[in-house]
Every structure is written in structure tokens, then in C-alpha cells.
Amino acid sequence: MVNYQFFPRSRGVTPDILEIINCFKVVDSEKNSNEHLVSNDMLALLRPHLEKIGFRVEQGKKKQEKIDVPVLFGENNEIDKSFYADALSADGHIVIEVEAGRAVYNNQFLKDIFQACMMFEVEYLVIAVLNEYSSLSNGKPVIHNDYQIIRTFLETLYINGRLQLPLKGILLVGY
């Protein structure tokens, strides 16, 4: 089941963001719900749907297969620093990051937020995470509700108001 929450909650989703949500819903109906997907597998399932709505999507882990988004420009407008994204809209305003087990455990979602804030012309970030993630702790299975953990974090971030992000919004998707 796909869950999603857009932040700030005082704004609704844009038509472009709604198209992304629909891509996740289509993939959710197509995939085996009992299968645990790693982030690259989920991105591979999403790729044709995202490309259909105009996104460039990472093709693999080789440099030429990744999506480079500029961060800093140097002399003669040469790109001095860039970050990789899983997918980027044709206009460069929406970046998508698809995470799996390390979204919360390694705080990858925080890195995704930071990098999106630094990316040139990016206005919206979409972070896709597992609704639930299982791991072992002392030999016993532990279930982490990654979507809810990150949702609570983003809720706190936006309600507290002490940190202002340069993004127009963040869409959190649980898959």
C-alpha cells in the first residue's frame, strides 16, 4: 500500500507531484506485495512510469548512468560540485530519492534533504521509503516503521519553524 504526506501540510500537492504519486500507485499494484525490494529494484520498477511523465531516471551505478544535479558553479560557469539524484524532472525543479533499509537507520533521508536544498533550481524533494523495514537486533527480528518515523520528523521540522528550508515542499512516499 502506498502512503504519502506532503509538507508543508498547509499546501496541497501540485499536479506534477500528483503524477509522481500515481507512478508509485501503479507500481504498487504491479509488484509482488510480499517481496522485499531494495531501492534499486524499486527505482527500476518506477523508471518507465517516471520517464513517461518526463523524468530522467538513474540507469545504473556507473558515472554516465547517474543523474548529476549542479550545486556549485565556478569560473566560466563550469560545475564545481554536484550531487547525484535518483530521478530529476525535465525542468530540474523536482528531485526524487528512493530509499530502502538505510533511510532511517543511516539517516539517509537527512542527507537527501540536505542535498536537495543545495541543488541548483530544485524546488521539490520526493523521498520514497519503505513503509516497514525489518532488521535483526541481537538475533531477533525488529520491525521499523520508516515511513512513520520520517513523517514524524518532517512534521516536527515544519511545525517547529526554527529551520526554514529553501524548498517549496517535500513529498514523503511510503511504499
CSV table of C-alpha atoms in Angstrom, one decimal:
chain,number,residue,atom,x,y,z
A,1,MET,CA,0.0,0.0,0.0
A,2,VAL,CA,1.3,3.5,-0.9
A,3,ASN,CA,1.1,6.1,1.8
A,4,TYR,CA,2.1,9.7,1.3
A,5,GLN,CA,2.2,13.1,3.0
A,6,PHE,CA,3.1,16.4,1.5
A,7,PHE,CA,4.9,19.0,3.6
A,8,PRO,CA,4.2,21.7,4.5
A,9,ARG,CA,0.7,20.4,5.3
A,10,SER,CA,-0.7,23.9,4.6
A,11,ARG,CA,-0.3,23.3,0.9
A,12,GLY,CA,-1.8,20.6,-1.3
A,13,VAL,CA,0.1,18.6,-3.9
A,14,THR,CA,0.7,20.2,-7.3
A,15,PRO,CA,-0.4,18.4,-10.5
A,16,ASP,CA,3.3,17.4,-11.1
A,17,ILE,CA,3.6,15.9,-7.6
A,18,LEU,CA,0.2,14.0,-8.1
A,19,GLU,CA,1.7,12.4,-11.2
A,20,ILE,CA,4.6,11.1,-9.2
A,21,ILE,CA,2.2,9.7,-6.6
A,22,ASN,CA,0.3,8.0,-9.3
A,23,CYS,CA,3.5,6.3,-10.6
A,24,PHE,CA,4.0,4.8,-7.1
A,25,LYS,CA,0.4,3.6,-7.1
A,26,VAL,CA,0.8,1.9,-10.5
A,27,VAL,CA,4.0,0.2,-9.4
A,28,ASP,CA,2.4,-0.9,-6.1
A,29,SER,CA,-0.5,-2.6,-8.0
A,30,GLU,CA,2.0,-4.3,-10.3
A,31,LYS,CA,4.6,-5.6,-7.8
A,32,ASN,CA,4.5,-8.6,-5.6
A,33,SER,CA,3.4,-7.2,-2.2
A,34,ASN,CA,5.3,-10.0,-0.3
A,35,GLU,CA,8.6,-9.2,-1.9
A,36,HIS,CA,11.1,-7.0,-0.1
A,37,LEU,CA,12.5,-4.6,-2.6
A,38,VAL,CA,15.9,-2.8,-2.3
A,39,SER,CA,15.9,0.8,-3.5
A,40,ASN,CA,17.5,0.0,-6.9
A,41,ASP,CA,14.7,-2.6,-7.6
A,42,MET,CA,12.0,-0.1,-6.7
A,43,LEU,CA,13.6,2.5,-8.9
A,44,ALA,CA,13.8,0.1,-11.8
A,45,LEU,CA,10.1,-0.6,-11.4
A,46,LEU,CA,9.3,3.1,-11.3
A,47,ARG,CA,11.7,4.1,-14.2
A,48,PRO,CA,9.3,3.6,-17.2
A,49,HIS,CA,6.4,5.4,-15.4
A,50,LEU,CA,8.6,8.3,-14.3
A,51,GLU,CA,10.2,8.6,-17.8
A,52,LYS,CA,6.7,8.7,-19.2
A,53,ILE,CA,6.0,11.8,-17.2
A,54,GLY,CA,9.3,13.5,-18.3
A,55,PHE,CA,11.8,12.4,-15.6
A,56,ARG,CA,15.4,11.5,-16.2
A,57,VAL,CA,16.0,8.4,-14.1
A,58,GLU,CA,19.3,6.8,-12.9
A,59,GLN,CA,20.1,3.9,-15.1
A,60,GLY,CA,22.8,2.3,-13.0
A,61,LYS,CA,25.8,2.9,-10.8
A,62,LYS,CA,28.3,3.9,-13.4
A,63,LYS,CA,29.1,7.7,-13.6
A,64,GLN,CA,27.5,8.1,-17.1
A,65,GLU,CA,24.3,6.3,-15.8
A,66,LYS,CA,23.7,8.6,-12.9
A,67,ILE,CA,21.8,11.9,-12.7
A,68,ASP,CA,24.1,14.8,-11.9
A,69,VAL,CA,22.5,17.9,-10.4
A,70,PRO,CA,24.7,21.0,-10.1
A,71,VAL,CA,25.3,22.6,-6.7
A,72,LEU,CA,28.3,25.0,-7.2
A,73,PHE,CA,29.5,26.8,-10.3
A,74,GLY,CA,33.0,28.0,-10.9
A,75,GLU,CA,34.9,30.1,-13.4
A,76,ASN,CA,33.3,30.1,-16.9
A,77,ASN,CA,30.2,28.5,-15.4
A,78,GLU,CA,31.9,25.2,-15.0
A,79,ILE,CA,30.2,22.9,-12.5
A,80,ASP,CA,32.5,22.7,-9.4
A,81,LYS,CA,30.2,20.5,-7.3
A,82,SER,CA,27.2,18.3,-8.0
A,83,PHE,CA,25.1,15.7,-6.2
A,84,TYR,CA,23.5,12.6,-7.7
A,85,ALA,CA,19.8,12.1,-7.7
A,86,ASP,CA,17.7,9.0,-8.4
A,87,ALA,CA,15.4,11.0,-10.7
A,88,LEU,CA,15.0,14.6,-11.9
A,89,SER,CA,12.1,16.3,-13.6
A,90,ALA,CA,12.7,17.7,-17.1
A,91,ASP,CA,12.6,21.3,-15.8
A,92,GLY,CA,15.0,20.4,-12.9
A,93,HIS,CA,12.6,21.5,-10.2
A,94,ILE,CA,11.7,18.1,-8.7
A,95,VAL,CA,14.2,15.6,-7.4
A,96,ILE,CA,13.3,12.1,-6.4
A,97,GLU,CA,15.2,9.9,-4.0
A,98,VAL,CA,14.2,6.2,-3.5
A,99,GLU,CA,15.5,4.6,-0.3
A,100,ALA,CA,15.1,1.3,1.4
A,101,GLY,CA,16.6,-0.1,4.6
A,102,ARG,CA,19.0,2.7,5.3
A,103,ALA,CA,16.5,5.5,5.0
A,104,VAL,CA,16.2,5.8,8.8
A,105,TYR,CA,19.0,3.5,10.1
A,106,ASN,CA,21.7,5.5,8.4
A,107,ASN,CA,19.8,8.8,8.4
A,108,GLN,CA,19.9,8.8,4.6
A,109,PHE,CA,16.7,10.9,4.5
A,110,LEU,CA,18.5,13.7,6.2
A,111,LYS,CA,21.3,13.6,3.6
A,112,ASP,CA,18.6,13.6,0.9
A,113,ILE,CA,17.0,16.7,2.4
A,114,PHE,CA,20.4,18.5,2.7
A,115,GLN,CA,21.4,17.7,-0.8
A,116,ALA,CA,18.1,18.7,-2.3
A,117,CYS,CA,18.4,22.0,-0.5
A,118,MET,CA,21.8,22.6,-2.1
A,119,MET,CA,20.8,21.6,-5.7
A,120,PHE,CA,20.5,24.3,-8.3
A,121,GLU,CA,16.9,25.2,-9.1
A,122,VAL,CA,15.4,22.3,-7.2
A,123,GLU,CA,12.1,23.3,-5.6
A,124,TYR,CA,10.6,20.0,-4.5
A,125,LEU,CA,12.0,16.8,-3.0
A,126,VAL,CA,10.3,13.4,-3.1
A,127,ILE,CA,11.6,10.9,-0.6
A,128,ALA,CA,10.3,7.3,-1.1
A,129,VAL,CA,10.9,4.9,1.8
A,130,LEU,CA,9.7,1.5,2.9
A,131,ASN,CA,6.5,1.6,5.0
A,132,GLU,CA,8.1,-1.0,7.2
A,133,TYR,CA,11.6,-2.3,7.3
A,134,SER,CA,12.8,-5.5,9.1
A,135,SER,CA,16.2,-5.9,10.6
A,136,LEU,CA,17.9,-8.2,13.2
A,137,SER,CA,18.8,-7.0,16.6
A,138,ASN,CA,20.6,-9.5,18.9
A,139,GLY,CA,19.4,-12.2,16.5
A,140,LYS,CA,15.7,-11.1,16.8
A,141,PRO,CA,13.7,-9.5,14.0
A,142,VAL,CA,12.8,-5.9,14.6
A,143,ILE,CA,10.3,-4.0,12.5
A,144,HIS,CA,10.9,-0.3,11.9
A,145,ASN,CA,8.1,1.8,10.5
A,146,ASP,CA,10.4,4.0,8.4
A,147,TYR,CA,7.5,6.0,6.8
A,148,GLN,CA,6.1,7.0,10.2
A,149,ILE,CA,9.4,7.8,11.7
A,150,ILE,CA,10.3,10.2,8.9
A,151,ARG,CA,6.8,11.6,8.7
A,152,THR,CA,7.0,12.5,12.4
A,153,PHE,CA,10.4,14.1,11.8
A,154,LEU,CA,9.2,16.2,8.9
A,155,GLU,CA,6.0,17.1,10.8
A,156,THR,CA,8.2,18.4,13.7
A,157,LEU,CA,10.5,20.2,11.3
A,158,TYR,CA,7.7,22.1,9.6
A,159,ILE,CA,5.6,22.8,12.8
A,160,ASN,CA,8.6,24.0,14.8
A,161,GLY,CA,9.6,26.5,12.2
A,162,ARG,CA,13.1,27.1,13.6
A,163,LEU,CA,14.7,25.7,10.4
A,164,GLN,CA,13.5,27.2,7.1
A,165,LEU,CA,14.2,25.0,4.0
A,166,PRO,CA,14.6,26.6,0.6
A,167,LEU,CA,12.3,24.0,-0.9
A,168,LYS,CA,8.6,24.7,-1.8
A,169,GLY,CA,7.8,21.3,-0.4
A,170,ILE,CA,8.7,17.7,0.4
A,171,LEU,CA,6.6,14.7,-0.5
A,172,LEU,CA,7.2,11.6,1.6
A,173,VAL,CA,6.1,8.4,0.0
A,174,GLY,CA,5.8,5.1,1.8
A,175,TYR,CA,5.9,2.0,-0.4
